[in-house]
Short mmCIF file of C-alpha atoms in Angstrom, two decimals:
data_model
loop_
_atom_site.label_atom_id
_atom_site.label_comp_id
_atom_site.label_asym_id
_atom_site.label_seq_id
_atom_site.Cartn_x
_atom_site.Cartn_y
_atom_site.Cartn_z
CA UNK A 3 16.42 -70.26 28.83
CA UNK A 4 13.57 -72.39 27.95
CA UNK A 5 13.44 -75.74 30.08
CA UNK A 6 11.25 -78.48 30.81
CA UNK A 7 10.94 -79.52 33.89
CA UNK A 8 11.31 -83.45 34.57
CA UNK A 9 10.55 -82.98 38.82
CA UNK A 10 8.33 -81.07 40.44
CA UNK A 11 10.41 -77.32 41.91
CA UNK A 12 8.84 -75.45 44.10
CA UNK A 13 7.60 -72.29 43.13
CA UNK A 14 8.25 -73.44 39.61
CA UNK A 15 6.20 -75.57 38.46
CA UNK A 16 5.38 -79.47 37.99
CA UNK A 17 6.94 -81.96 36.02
CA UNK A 18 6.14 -81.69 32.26
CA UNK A 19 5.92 -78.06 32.41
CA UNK A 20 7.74 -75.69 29.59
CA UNK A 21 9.01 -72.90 31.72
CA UNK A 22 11.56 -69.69 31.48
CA UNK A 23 14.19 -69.42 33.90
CA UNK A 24 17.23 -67.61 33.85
CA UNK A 25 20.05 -68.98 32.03
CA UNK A 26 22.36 -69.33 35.24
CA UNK A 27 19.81 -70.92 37.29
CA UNK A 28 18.70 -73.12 34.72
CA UNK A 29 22.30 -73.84 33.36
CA UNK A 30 24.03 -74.16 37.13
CA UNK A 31 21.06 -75.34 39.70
CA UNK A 32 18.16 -76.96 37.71
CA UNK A 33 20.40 -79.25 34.98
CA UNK A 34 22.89 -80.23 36.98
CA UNK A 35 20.13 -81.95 39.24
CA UNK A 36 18.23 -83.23 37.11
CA UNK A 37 14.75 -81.26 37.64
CA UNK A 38 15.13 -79.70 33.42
CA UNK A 39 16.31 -80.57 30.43
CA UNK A 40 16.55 -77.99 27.37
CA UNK A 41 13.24 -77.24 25.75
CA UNK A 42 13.73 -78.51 22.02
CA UNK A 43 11.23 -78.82 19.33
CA UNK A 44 11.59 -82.31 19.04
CA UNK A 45 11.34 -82.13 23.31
CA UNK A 46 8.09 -82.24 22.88
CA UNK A 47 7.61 -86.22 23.17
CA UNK A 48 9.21 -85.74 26.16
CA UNK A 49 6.51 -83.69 27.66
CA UNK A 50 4.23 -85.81 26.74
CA UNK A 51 6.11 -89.39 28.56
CA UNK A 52 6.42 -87.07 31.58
CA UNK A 53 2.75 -85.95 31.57
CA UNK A 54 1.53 -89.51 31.08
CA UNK A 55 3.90 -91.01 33.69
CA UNK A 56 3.05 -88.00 36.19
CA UNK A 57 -1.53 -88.99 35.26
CA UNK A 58 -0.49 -92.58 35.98
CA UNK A 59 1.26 -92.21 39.61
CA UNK A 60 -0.51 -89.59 40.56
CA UNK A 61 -4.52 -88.99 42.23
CA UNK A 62 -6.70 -88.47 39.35
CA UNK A 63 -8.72 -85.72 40.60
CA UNK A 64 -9.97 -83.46 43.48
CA UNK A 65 -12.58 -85.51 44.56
CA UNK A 66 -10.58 -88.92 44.72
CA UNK A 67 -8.03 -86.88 46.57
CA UNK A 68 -10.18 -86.12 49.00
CA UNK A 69 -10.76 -89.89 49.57
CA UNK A 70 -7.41 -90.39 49.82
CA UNK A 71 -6.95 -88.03 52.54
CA UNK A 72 -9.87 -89.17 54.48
CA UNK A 73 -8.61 -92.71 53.99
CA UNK A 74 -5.00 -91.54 55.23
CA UNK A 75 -5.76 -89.26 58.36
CA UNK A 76 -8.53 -91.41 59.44
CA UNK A 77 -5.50 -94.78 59.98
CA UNK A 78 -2.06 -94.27 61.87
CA UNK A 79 0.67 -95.90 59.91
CA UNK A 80 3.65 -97.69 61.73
CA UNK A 81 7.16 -97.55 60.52
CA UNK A 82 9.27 -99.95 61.23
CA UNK A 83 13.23 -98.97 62.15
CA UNK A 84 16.28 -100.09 64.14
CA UNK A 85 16.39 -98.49 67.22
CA UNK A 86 19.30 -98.01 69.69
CA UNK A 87 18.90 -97.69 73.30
CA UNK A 88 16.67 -94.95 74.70
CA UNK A 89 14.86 -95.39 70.94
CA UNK A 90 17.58 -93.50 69.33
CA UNK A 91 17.22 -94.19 65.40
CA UNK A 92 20.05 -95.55 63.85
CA UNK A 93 19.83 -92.90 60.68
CA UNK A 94 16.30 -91.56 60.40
CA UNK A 95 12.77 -92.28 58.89
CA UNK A 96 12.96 -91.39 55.14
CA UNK A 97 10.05 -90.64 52.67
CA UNK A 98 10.48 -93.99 51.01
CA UNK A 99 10.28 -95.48 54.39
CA UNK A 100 7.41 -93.56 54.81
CA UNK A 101 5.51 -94.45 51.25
CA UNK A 102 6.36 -98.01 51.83
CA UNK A 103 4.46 -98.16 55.22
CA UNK A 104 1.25 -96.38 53.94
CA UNK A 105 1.22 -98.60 50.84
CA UNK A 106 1.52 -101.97 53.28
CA UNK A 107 -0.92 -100.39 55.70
CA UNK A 108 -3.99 -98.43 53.41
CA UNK A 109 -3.17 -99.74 49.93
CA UNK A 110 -2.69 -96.37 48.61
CA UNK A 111 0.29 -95.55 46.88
CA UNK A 112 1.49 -92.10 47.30
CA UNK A 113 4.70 -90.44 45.97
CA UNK A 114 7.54 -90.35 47.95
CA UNK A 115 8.03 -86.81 46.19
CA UNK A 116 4.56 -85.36 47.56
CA UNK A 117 5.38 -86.19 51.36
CA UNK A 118 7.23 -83.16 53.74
CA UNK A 119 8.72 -83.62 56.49
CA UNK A 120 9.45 -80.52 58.45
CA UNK A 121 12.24 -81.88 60.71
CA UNK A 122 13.57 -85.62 60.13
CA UNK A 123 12.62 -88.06 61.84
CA UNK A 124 15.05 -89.72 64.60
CA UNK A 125 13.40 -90.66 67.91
CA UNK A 126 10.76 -93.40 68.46
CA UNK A 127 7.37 -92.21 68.68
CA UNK A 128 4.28 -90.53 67.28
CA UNK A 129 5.47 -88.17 64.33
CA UNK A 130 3.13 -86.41 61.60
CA UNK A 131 3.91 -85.68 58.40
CA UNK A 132 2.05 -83.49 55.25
CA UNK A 133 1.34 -85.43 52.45
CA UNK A 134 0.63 -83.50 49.05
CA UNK A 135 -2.21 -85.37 47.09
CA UNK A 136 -3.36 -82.69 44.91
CA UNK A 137 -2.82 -78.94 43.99
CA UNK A 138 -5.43 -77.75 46.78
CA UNK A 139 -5.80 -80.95 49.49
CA UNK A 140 -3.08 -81.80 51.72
CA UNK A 141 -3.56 -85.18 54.28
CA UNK A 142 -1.71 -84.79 57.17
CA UNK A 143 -0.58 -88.16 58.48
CA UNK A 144 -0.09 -89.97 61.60
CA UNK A 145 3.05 -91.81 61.90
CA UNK A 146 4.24 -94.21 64.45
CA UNK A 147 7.50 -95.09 64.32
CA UNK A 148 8.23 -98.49 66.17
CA UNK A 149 11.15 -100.43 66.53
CA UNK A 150 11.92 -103.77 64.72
#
């Protein structure tokens, strides 16, 4: 089955990419979830919105990535939460949470899609976190979660 992807699966490939999958992974894991559609002939336009969306959001090239992540492991961002007593989260730090901070903090958008976190995130505390700017450079980035 011939799909193109509209998210970025791991081990797949990126978003805008035509790829070949097996009809029952494509059919009962990746449609279902919204990371493919069908590849058509007329689908592709719709590589083309994806690839231009995916340029716009994302770092343009290797070298301004490697601003980026110079910019982003050389600050520590602070996160905001509510906090219980003994700074026990109520719920825990997610991506967006995380994007928003390092947007209000370093003025660099990142993707809330690009940033891992191995374990989430529910005490108070200095945390770090990878963040995915480009195929080959990763930033990893300090977080300090405070309460509000």
């Amino acid at each position: 089955m011939k799909l193109i992807l509209t998210q970025e699966v791991s081990g797949l490939g990126s978003p805008g990419d035509v790829v070949e999958v097996k009809d029952g992974y494509g059919r009962n894991y990746l449609i279902p979830r919204d990371l493919g559609v069908r590849w058509t002939r007329g689908g592709e336009k719709t590589v083309e919105t994806i690839k231009a969306a995916r340029a716009s959001r994302s770092v343009r090239d290797h070298g301004h990535a490697e601003e980026v992540r110079t910019k982003l492991e050389a600050e520590t961002v602070n996160v905001q939460v509510r906090a219980g007593e003994g700074g026990r989260l109520f719920g825990a730090v997610s991506v967006t949470d995380i994007a928003d901070a390092v947007k209000a903090s370093t003025g660099e958008s990142v993707d809330k899609r690009t940033i891992a976190i191995e374990q989430p995130i529910r005490s108070l505390g200095a945390h770090t976190v990878g963040v995915r700017l480009h195929d080959e450079v990763v930033a990893s980035l300090s977080l300090n979660v405070i309460p509000s």
